[in-house]
Structures are given as C-alpha cells and as structure tokens.
Amino acid sequence: MVSRINKLLNTNVDSIENTTTVDFSKMSSTLNFPLLAKASKSGIDLKAWIDENNDEFKHKLKTNGAILFRGFAINTVQKFQNLVTLFAEKPLEYKMRSSPRYAVGNNVYHTTTYPNEYSINMHSESSYDPDHPNHIVFCCIQPAEERGETPIADNRLVLSGLTEATREKFLQKGIQYVRNLTSSLGLPWREVFQTQDKTEVEAICKEKGITCTWQNDDKLTLTWNKKAIWKHPYSNDDVWFNHGFFFNKYALDEDFLSLIDSDDDLPNNTSYGDGTEISKEEIEEIKEAYAKATFEFPWETGDVLFLDNMLMSHGRNPYKGDRNIIVSIF
C-alpha cells in the first residue's frame, strides 16, 4: 500500500495537458494535488465544458482527488447553483448535521458558521454518516481579507503517514461514534435532523443502523460503528475516511474541553470500534499525518473547488474580514 502511495508524490504532472479551452497544471511543487484548471480564453462556460468532457473530468477527479477551476466567473449563488445541477438534479441535503450551516439555494449552503478566529480541523464531509456523500464542491463568492484558506489533504497520504501499528488497529477495529445532542453544547437534535418529530428521528436512526437513546426531551444520545479505512471504489486505493480525529475529545480546543465535566457531556466523541479509547498520543499522530499531507492556497473570487470526498479531507483556517464560501454535496 505504501509503495502505491509514494507514487502520488513522484508522478510528474507539472504540465498535464492542454485542451482547446482548459489548461491543467499542478499547484504544488511537492504534492500531486490539487489540479489547477484555468480557462485558456475568457467566456468559457464551465458547466458546458464539464458536460462535454465528462469522462476526462471524472477520471481526473477520481484519481487526483481535487480540481480547482479558476477564471470561469462562477461568482454568484445563482451561477453556482446552475453549475451543480449538472451533477445531480437535486444535490444532497445536509442531514445528520455536525455543524451549523444555512442554506443559500437549493441544497447549496454557506460553509460552517463557526467563529472566524478558530480553525476547523481536517475532515472528509460527513464521513461519520452511514450514508456519506461522494463529492463536495466549494465556490468562492468573496475571499476573506486575511487568511481563510480551505486546506485540503490527500487521505491516501494521511493513511500512509500513520504507523503500521495505528493503521492496523483502525483497520481491525473501526470507529465507534457517540454524539450527545443537546441545546447546551453542540447542536440540538432538532437541528441535526432538521425535524421536530421524535418519531421521524427514530426512523432515520433505524434506517442508518444508529442506536438512539432519549436521555430526556432535550438530550439524545446516538451510538454507531463504521469503518475507518476504506477502499476507494474507482482507484481501489486504501483511504483514511472517517471522523475519528475530528470528533475526538483530544482534538477539541482546550478552552472548550475545560467546560466538560465528563465524557457523557461531550457533544461528540470517538473510540475504537470495541469501545477502547483512542489515546491522546494517537490523536496527535493523526494530526501530524494530516499536516504532512495538506496543501493550502488563497481563494480568488469565482474559484470552484471539486473534491472527491473519499480521497480528500478539508478544513478551514482562521480569517479576518468578510468571507463567503458556499458549498454543495452530491
């Protein structure tokens, strides 16, 4: 597996190819992602280009993992909404929520409304959900005045950056997720499931194989297991695809963690699938693996970033000033 991963670092794609309308190149001098796709002339319709070159687009996305389209003037919600209908007449709704977002279109959302002075840790979108999305696409309507990048990491490289012992533990045991949904910390169950109906919540959980326990009218505990390491359906590469790091208590901000009296009060937490603790040292190891596999770039107005959700993780850097990045999943 590791030798296969190493090829990702050594492949020469400095100038991958030129088409009549779109030029592809490599953005990083050391990593094989993301691809930068730039219009070779003004007025190129990105939706039409992808539609006409769909096989090429899909192959690049499913092997490279990330494509940044720049210079196509996708600079309004309406233009982005029109673009994403190419991939699904109805993009996926953001259900089983883990962070606050508000809709700006038909299943198009503003990215997480988390305080701008904080980072958002690396994760693959909704990888905790038994019904996870396969793709996520971002659009920059307005970049921040300072910082505000969306770091991206190759999940194949993250996996190869872990020790063999850690990889084997996650491969054999998987991950157990526990979420305590309450209005006092994190998200309340009504926002997570987008309903006021407890019966509907229970039906969703049953369908997804999630154990739900009502502690009281305000607090709902969810417990379920899921694999930590997956085979990518297109490339057959092994990928680190989970929220084991993002949801773990040791990845929380220390100021926030100091407010928690016991693990039973944590809004989210993860352990190995057999219930044993993922140690603080192992969480630090995962954090370091993400850091070594991460690339950042400054947003420009109109940028569109496509990610294969199983191949790539993303996060958010702190920022100053107004920032408007919108997102859709499919």
GROMACS .gro file of C-alpha atoms in nm:
model
  330
    1MET     CA    1   0.000   0.000   0.000
    2VAL     CA    2   0.278   0.245   0.098
    3SER     CA    3   0.463   0.200  -0.232
    4ARG     CA    4   0.144   0.280  -0.414
    5ILE     CA    5   0.101   0.593  -0.205
    6ASN     CA    6   0.458   0.704  -0.279
    7LYS     CA    7   0.371   0.722  -0.648
    8LEU     CA    8   0.138   1.008  -0.563
    9LEU     CA    9   0.441   1.215  -0.463
   10ASN     CA   10   0.661   1.124  -0.758
   11THR     CA   11   0.428   1.149  -1.057
   12ASN     CA   12   0.530   1.432  -1.287
   13VAL     CA   13   0.222   1.634  -1.374
   14ASP     CA   14   0.371   1.984  -1.391
   15SER     CA   15   0.203   2.033  -1.723
   16ILE     CA   16  -0.055   1.762  -1.751
   17GLU     CA   17  -0.219   1.859  -2.074
   18ASN     CA   18  -0.377   2.139  -2.268
   19THR     CA   19  -0.722   2.120  -2.417
   20THR     CA   20  -0.866   2.375  -2.655
   21THR     CA   21  -1.034   2.562  -2.371
   22VAL     CA   22  -0.891   2.449  -2.036
   23ASP     CA   23  -0.528   2.423  -1.924
   24PHE     CA   24  -0.442   2.180  -1.643
   25SER     CA   25  -0.133   2.217  -1.425
   26LYS     CA   26  -0.003   2.120  -1.082
   27MET     CA   27  -0.027   2.375  -0.799
   28SER     CA   28   0.217   2.217  -0.553
   29SER     CA   29   0.586   2.153  -0.612
   30THR     CA   30   0.584   1.854  -0.376
   31LEU     CA   31   0.230   1.713  -0.381
   32ASN     CA   32   0.030   1.576  -0.672
   33PHE     CA   33  -0.282   1.776  -0.585
   34PRO     CA   34  -0.481   1.979  -0.648
   35LEU     CA   35  -0.500   2.017  -1.023
   36LEU     CA   36  -0.542   2.378  -1.133
   37ALA     CA   37  -0.778   2.413  -1.430
   38LYS     CA   38  -0.772   2.757  -1.595
   39ALA     CA   39  -0.973   2.887  -1.885
   40SER     CA   40  -0.745   2.942  -2.185
   41LYS     CA   41  -0.967   3.228  -2.300
   42SER     CA   42  -1.241   3.440  -2.150
   43GLY     CA   43  -1.606   3.345  -2.171
   44ILE     CA   44  -1.567   2.968  -2.129
   45ASP     CA   45  -1.883   2.811  -1.986
   46LEU     CA   46  -1.762   2.575  -1.712
   47LYS     CA   47  -2.084   2.376  -1.699
   48ALA     CA   48  -2.076   2.320  -2.075
   49TRP     CA   49  -1.707   2.225  -2.068
   50ILE     CA   50  -1.757   1.965  -1.794
   51ASP     CA   51  -2.062   1.827  -1.972
   52GLU     CA   52  -1.869   1.791  -2.299
   53ASN     CA   53  -1.557   1.648  -2.130
   54ASN     CA   54  -1.728   1.448  -1.858
   55ASP     CA   55  -1.516   1.132  -1.883
   56GLU     CA   56  -1.194   1.332  -1.861
   57PHE     CA   57  -1.329   1.539  -1.571
   58LYS     CA   58  -1.442   1.234  -1.373
   59HIS     CA   59  -1.116   1.048  -1.430
   60LYS     CA   60  -0.906   1.341  -1.312
   61LEU     CA   61  -1.124   1.396  -1.006
   62LYS     CA   62  -1.134   1.028  -0.908
   63THR     CA   63  -0.759   0.981  -0.940
   64ASN     CA   64  -0.620   1.318  -0.833
   65GLY     CA   65  -0.893   1.392  -0.578
   66ALA     CA   66  -0.908   1.770  -0.616
   67ILE     CA   67  -0.956   2.011  -0.907
   68LEU     CA   68  -0.957   2.389  -0.866
   69PHE     CA   69  -1.129   2.566  -1.157
   70ARG     CA   70  -1.018   2.928  -1.183
   71GLY     CA   71  -1.119   3.204  -1.422
   72PHE     CA   72  -1.469   3.082  -1.510
   73ALA     CA   73  -1.657   3.364  -1.333
   74ILE     CA   74  -1.872   3.143  -1.110
   75ASN     CA   75  -1.914   3.438  -0.875
   76THR     CA   76  -2.280   3.430  -0.767
   77VAL     CA   77  -2.500   3.182  -0.586
   78GLN     CA   78  -2.718   3.152  -0.896
   79LYS     CA   79  -2.424   3.062  -1.121
   80PHE     CA   80  -2.301   2.804  -0.872
   81GLN     CA   81  -2.650   2.660  -0.830
   82ASN     CA   82  -2.675   2.622  -1.207
   83LEU     CA   83  -2.336   2.450  -1.221
   84VAL     CA   84  -2.405   2.186  -0.957
   85THR     CA   85  -2.731   2.078  -1.121
   86LEU     CA   86  -2.504   1.915  -1.380
   87PHE     CA   87  -2.408   1.651  -1.123
   88ALA     CA   88  -2.742   1.596  -0.958
   89GLU     CA   89  -3.079   1.746  -1.035
   90LYS     CA   90  -3.120   1.762  -0.659
   91PRO     CA   91  -2.789   1.784  -0.470
   92LEU     CA   92  -2.788   1.605  -0.136
   93GLU     CA   93  -2.948   1.770   0.162
   94TYR     CA   94  -2.723   1.837   0.459
   95LYS     CA   95  -2.874   1.589   0.704
   96MET     CA   96  -2.721   1.432   1.018
   97ARG     CA   97  -2.559   1.771   1.071
   98SER     CA   98  -2.245   1.819   1.277
   99SER     CA   99  -2.201   2.194   1.230
  100PRO     CA  100  -2.428   2.495   1.178
  101ARG     CA  101  -2.491   2.595   0.817
  102TYR     CA  102  -2.761   2.793   0.647
  103ALA     CA  103  -2.899   2.737   0.300
  104VAL     CA  104  -2.848   2.998   0.029
  105GLY     CA  105  -3.006   2.794  -0.252
  106ASN     CA  106  -3.145   2.451  -0.336
  107ASN     CA  107  -2.916   2.238  -0.118
  108VAL     CA  108  -2.644   2.499  -0.156
  109TYR     CA  109  -2.512   2.618   0.178
  110HIS     CA  110  -2.286   2.875   0.330
  111THR     CA  111  -1.989   2.691   0.477
  112THR     CA  112  -1.984   2.631   0.851
  113THR     CA  113  -2.074   2.939   1.054
  114TYR     CA  114  -1.801   2.879   1.311
  115PRO     CA  115  -1.626   3.178   1.476
  116ASN     CA  116  -1.369   3.319   1.236
  117GLU     CA  117  -1.085   3.331   1.490
  118TYR     CA  118  -1.079   2.950   1.512
  119SER     CA  119  -0.953   2.682   1.276
  120ILE     CA  120  -1.176   2.395   1.166
  121ASN     CA  121  -0.991   2.064   1.183
  122MET     CA  122  -0.938   1.842   0.882
  123HIS     CA  123  -1.219   1.602   0.791
  124SER     CA  124  -1.399   1.443   0.497
  125GLU     CA  125  -1.753   1.571   0.463
  126SER     CA  126  -2.000   1.370   0.675
  127SER     CA  127  -1.769   1.068   0.676
  128TYR     CA  128  -1.932   0.974   1.007
  129ASP     CA  129  -2.272   0.938   0.838
  130PRO     CA  130  -2.365   0.583   0.731
  131ASP     CA  131  -2.485   0.749   0.407
  132HIS     CA  132  -2.190   0.976   0.332
  133PRO     CA  133  -2.164   1.194   0.019
  134ASN     CA  134  -1.911   1.104  -0.251
  135HIS     CA  135  -1.828   1.457  -0.362
  136ILE     CA  136  -1.817   1.809  -0.223
  137VAL     CA  137  -1.774   2.127  -0.424
  138PHE     CA  138  -1.688   2.474  -0.291
  139CYS     CA  139  -1.728   2.812  -0.457
  140CYS     CA  140  -1.564   3.137  -0.352
  141ILE     CA  141  -1.805   3.428  -0.374
  142GLN     CA  142  -1.585   3.652  -0.158
  143PRO     CA  143  -1.243   3.566  -0.015
  144ALA     CA  144  -1.152   3.687   0.333
  145GLU     CA  145  -0.938   3.997   0.377
  146GLU     CA  146  -0.677   3.784   0.553
  147ARG     CA  147  -0.630   3.406   0.552
  148GLY     CA  148  -0.944   3.194   0.545
  149GLU     CA  149  -0.796   2.925   0.323
  150THR     CA  150  -0.962   2.585   0.289
  151PRO     CA  151  -0.672   2.342   0.348
  152ILE     CA  152  -0.704   2.010   0.166
  153ALA     CA  153  -0.529   1.679   0.236
  154ASP     CA  154  -0.498   1.354   0.042
  155ASN     CA  155  -0.649   1.078   0.258
  156ARG     CA  156  -0.416   0.823   0.098
  157LEU     CA  157  -0.117   1.020   0.224
  158VAL     CA  158  -0.277   1.067   0.565
  159LEU     CA  159  -0.312   0.691   0.596
  160SER     CA  160   0.046   0.627   0.485
  161GLY     CA  161   0.165   0.883   0.741
  162LEU     CA  162   0.040   0.670   1.031
  163THR     CA  163   0.248   0.399   1.194
  164GLU     CA  164   0.176   0.043   1.090
  165ALA     CA  165   0.050  -0.032   1.442
  166THR     CA  166  -0.201   0.254   1.435
  167ARG     CA  167  -0.320   0.167   1.084
  168GLU     CA  168  -0.374  -0.194   1.186
  169LYS     CA  169  -0.575  -0.101   1.495
  170PHE     CA  170  -0.811   0.119   1.295
  171LEU     CA  171  -0.835  -0.138   1.015
  172GLN     CA  172  -0.928  -0.420   1.252
  173LYS     CA  173  -1.147  -0.230   1.499
  174GLY     CA  174  -1.303   0.057   1.305
  175ILE     CA  175  -1.450   0.352   1.492
  176GLN     CA  176  -1.735   0.392   1.737
  177TYR     CA  177  -1.910   0.727   1.725
  178VAL     CA  178  -2.104   0.879   2.015
  179ARG     CA  179  -2.298   1.203   1.978
  180ASN     CA  180  -2.485   1.374   2.261
  181LEU     CA  181  -2.733   1.611   2.101
  182THR     CA  182  -2.845   1.883   2.339
  183SER     CA  183  -2.914   2.255   2.329
  184SER     CA  184  -2.649   2.331   2.592
  185LEU     CA  185  -2.341   2.226   2.391
  186GLY     CA  186  -2.300   2.148   2.023
  187LEU     CA  187  -2.610   2.107   1.808
  188PRO     CA  188  -2.957   2.015   1.937
  189TRP     CA  189  -3.124   1.710   1.786
  190ARG     CA  190  -3.383   1.923   1.607
  191GLU     CA  191  -3.111   2.098   1.408
  192VAL     CA  192  -2.910   1.783   1.342
  193PHE     CA  193  -3.210   1.601   1.193
  194GLN     CA  194  -3.397   1.907   1.062
  195THR     CA  195  -3.724   1.799   1.224
  196GLN     CA  196  -3.927   1.849   1.541
  197ASP     CA  197  -4.067   1.495   1.527
  198LYS     CA  198  -3.904   1.236   1.756
  199THR     CA  199  -4.068   0.953   1.566
  200GLU     CA  200  -3.904   1.073   1.244
  201VAL     CA  201  -3.567   1.090   1.420
  202GLU     CA  202  -3.606   0.733   1.543
  203ALA     CA  203  -3.699   0.614   1.194
  204ILE     CA  204  -3.392   0.783   1.042
  205CYS     CA  205  -3.167   0.625   1.305
  206LYS     CA  206  -3.316   0.280   1.249
  207GLU     CA  207  -3.263   0.309   0.874
  208LYS     CA  208  -2.900   0.412   0.925
  209GLY     CA  209  -2.825   0.148   1.189
  210ILE     CA  210  -2.777   0.403   1.467
  211THR     CA  211  -2.874   0.333   1.828
  212CYS     CA  212  -3.063   0.633   1.966
  213THR     CA  213  -3.136   0.683   2.336
  214TRP     CA  214  -3.350   0.965   2.469
  215GLN     CA  215  -3.193   1.086   2.794
  216ASN     CA  216  -3.470   1.347   2.825
  217ASP     CA  217  -3.673   1.567   2.592
  218ASP     CA  218  -3.369   1.784   2.523
  219LYS     CA  219  -3.087   1.527   2.509
  220LEU     CA  220  -3.049   1.246   2.257
  221THR     CA  221  -2.751   1.008   2.252
  222LEU     CA  222  -2.651   0.841   1.925
  223THR     CA  223  -2.410   0.547   1.902
  224TRP     CA  224  -2.290   0.359   1.593
  225ASN     CA  225  -1.984   0.196   1.437
  226LYS     CA  226  -1.827   0.250   1.098
  227LYS     CA  227  -1.509   0.152   0.916
  228ALA     CA  228  -1.208   0.381   0.949
  229ILE     CA  229  -1.015   0.269   0.640
  230TRP     CA  230  -1.187   0.220   0.304
  231LYS     CA  231  -1.112   0.104  -0.050
  232HIS     CA  232  -1.179   0.380  -0.297
  233PRO     CA  233  -1.441   0.245  -0.542
  234TYR     CA  234  -1.263   0.382  -0.852
  235SER     CA  235  -0.889   0.357  -0.782
  236ASN     CA  236  -0.904   0.076  -0.522
  237ASP     CA  237  -0.659   0.276  -0.309
  238ASP     CA  238  -0.677   0.245   0.069
  239VAL     CA  239  -0.800   0.573   0.219
  240TRP     CA  240  -0.834   0.723   0.566
  241PHE     CA  241  -1.205   0.812   0.563
  242ASN     CA  242  -1.365   0.886   0.897
  243HIS     CA  243  -1.432   1.146   1.168
  244GLY     CA  244  -1.217   0.965   1.422
  245PHE     CA  245  -0.993   1.269   1.463
  246PHE     CA  246  -1.247   1.547   1.410
  247PHE     CA  247  -1.499   1.419   1.666
  248ASN     CA  248  -1.244   1.305   1.926
  249LYS     CA  249  -1.225   1.489   2.258
  250TYR     CA  250  -0.848   1.528   2.231
  251ALA     CA  251  -0.889   1.727   1.909
  252LEU     CA  252  -1.112   1.985   2.081
  253ASP     CA  253  -0.994   2.332   2.172
  254GLU     CA  254  -0.863   2.323   2.529
  255ASP     CA  255  -1.084   2.615   2.636
  256PHE     CA  256  -1.390   2.424   2.518
  257LEU     CA  257  -1.276   2.095   2.669
  258SER     CA  258  -1.237   2.265   3.008
  259LEU     CA  259  -1.613   2.324   3.012
  260ILE     CA  260  -1.686   1.949   3.001
  261ASP     CA  261  -1.728   1.764   3.331
  262SER     CA  262  -1.733   1.410   3.188
  263ASP     CA  263  -1.724   1.224   2.857
  264ASP     CA  264  -2.101   1.178   2.883
  265ASP     CA  265  -2.136   1.553   2.833
  266LEU     CA  266  -1.922   1.573   2.520
  267PRO     CA  267  -2.121   1.673   2.210
  268ASN     CA  268  -1.916   1.422   2.006
  269ASN     CA  269  -1.652   1.163   2.077
  270THR     CA  270  -1.487   0.867   1.910
  271SER     CA  271  -1.327   0.546   2.028
  272TYR     CA  272  -1.214   0.228   1.858
  273GLY     CA  273  -1.499   0.009   1.745
  274ASP     CA  274  -1.465  -0.213   2.051
  275GLY     CA  275  -1.510   0.086   2.281
  276THR     CA  276  -1.145   0.125   2.383
  277GLU     CA  277  -1.001   0.475   2.390
  278ILE     CA  278  -0.815   0.636   2.102
  279SER     CA  279  -0.524   0.776   2.301
  280LYS     CA  280  -0.415   1.139   2.304
  281GLU     CA  281  -0.084   1.026   2.152
  282GLU     CA  282  -0.266   0.854   1.864
  283ILE     CA  283  -0.474   1.167   1.802
  284GLU     CA  284  -0.152   1.370   1.787
  285GLU     CA  285  -0.014   1.116   1.540
  286ILE     CA  286  -0.320   1.157   1.318
  287LYS     CA  287  -0.294   1.536   1.343
  288GLU     CA  288   0.068   1.522   1.228
  289ALA     CA  289  -0.022   1.290   0.939
  290TYR     CA  290  -0.284   1.542   0.824
  291ALA     CA  291  -0.032   1.826   0.846
  292LYS     CA  292   0.219   1.645   0.624
  293ALA     CA  293  -0.048   1.565   0.364
  294THR     CA  294  -0.204   1.913   0.348
  295PHE     CA  295  -0.191   2.185   0.081
  296GLU     CA  296  -0.326   2.540   0.110
  297PHE     CA  297  -0.398   2.808  -0.148
  298PRO     CA  298  -0.552   3.158  -0.128
  299TRP     CA  299  -0.908   3.178  -0.255
  300GLU     CA  300  -0.994   3.404  -0.550
  301THR     CA  301  -1.343   3.524  -0.636
  302GLY     CA  302  -1.510   3.276  -0.871
  303ASP     CA  303  -1.292   2.978  -0.775
  304VAL     CA  304  -1.467   2.640  -0.780
  305LEU     CA  305  -1.302   2.352  -0.594
  306PHE     CA  306  -1.421   1.996  -0.661
  307LEU     CA  307  -1.318   1.726  -0.412
  308ASP     CA  308  -1.362   1.352  -0.424
  309ASN     CA  309  -1.486   1.322  -0.067
  310MET     CA  310  -1.328   0.982  -0.003
  311LEU     CA  311  -0.989   1.085  -0.137
  312MET     CA  312  -0.969   1.430   0.020
  313SER     CA  313  -1.015   1.598   0.356
  314HIS     CA  314  -1.066   1.969   0.408
  315GLY     CA  315  -1.064   2.223   0.689
  316ARG     CA  316  -1.067   2.600   0.741
  317ASN     CA  317  -0.807   2.847   0.857
  318PRO     CA  318  -0.891   3.145   1.079
  319TYR     CA  319  -0.962   3.468   0.894
  320LYS     CA  320  -1.031   3.839   0.915
  321GLY     CA  321  -1.296   4.034   0.727
  322ASP     CA  322  -1.600   3.910   0.541
  323ARG     CA  323  -1.573   3.567   0.379
  324ASN     CA  324  -1.834   3.395   0.165
  325ILE     CA  325  -1.761   3.038   0.056
  326ILE     CA  326  -2.060   2.828  -0.048
  327VAL     CA  327  -2.081   2.453  -0.084
  328SER     CA  328  -2.287   2.166  -0.224
  329ILE     CA  329  -2.255   1.789  -0.182
  330PHE     CA  330  -2.354   1.505  -0.413
   0.00000   0.00000   0.00000
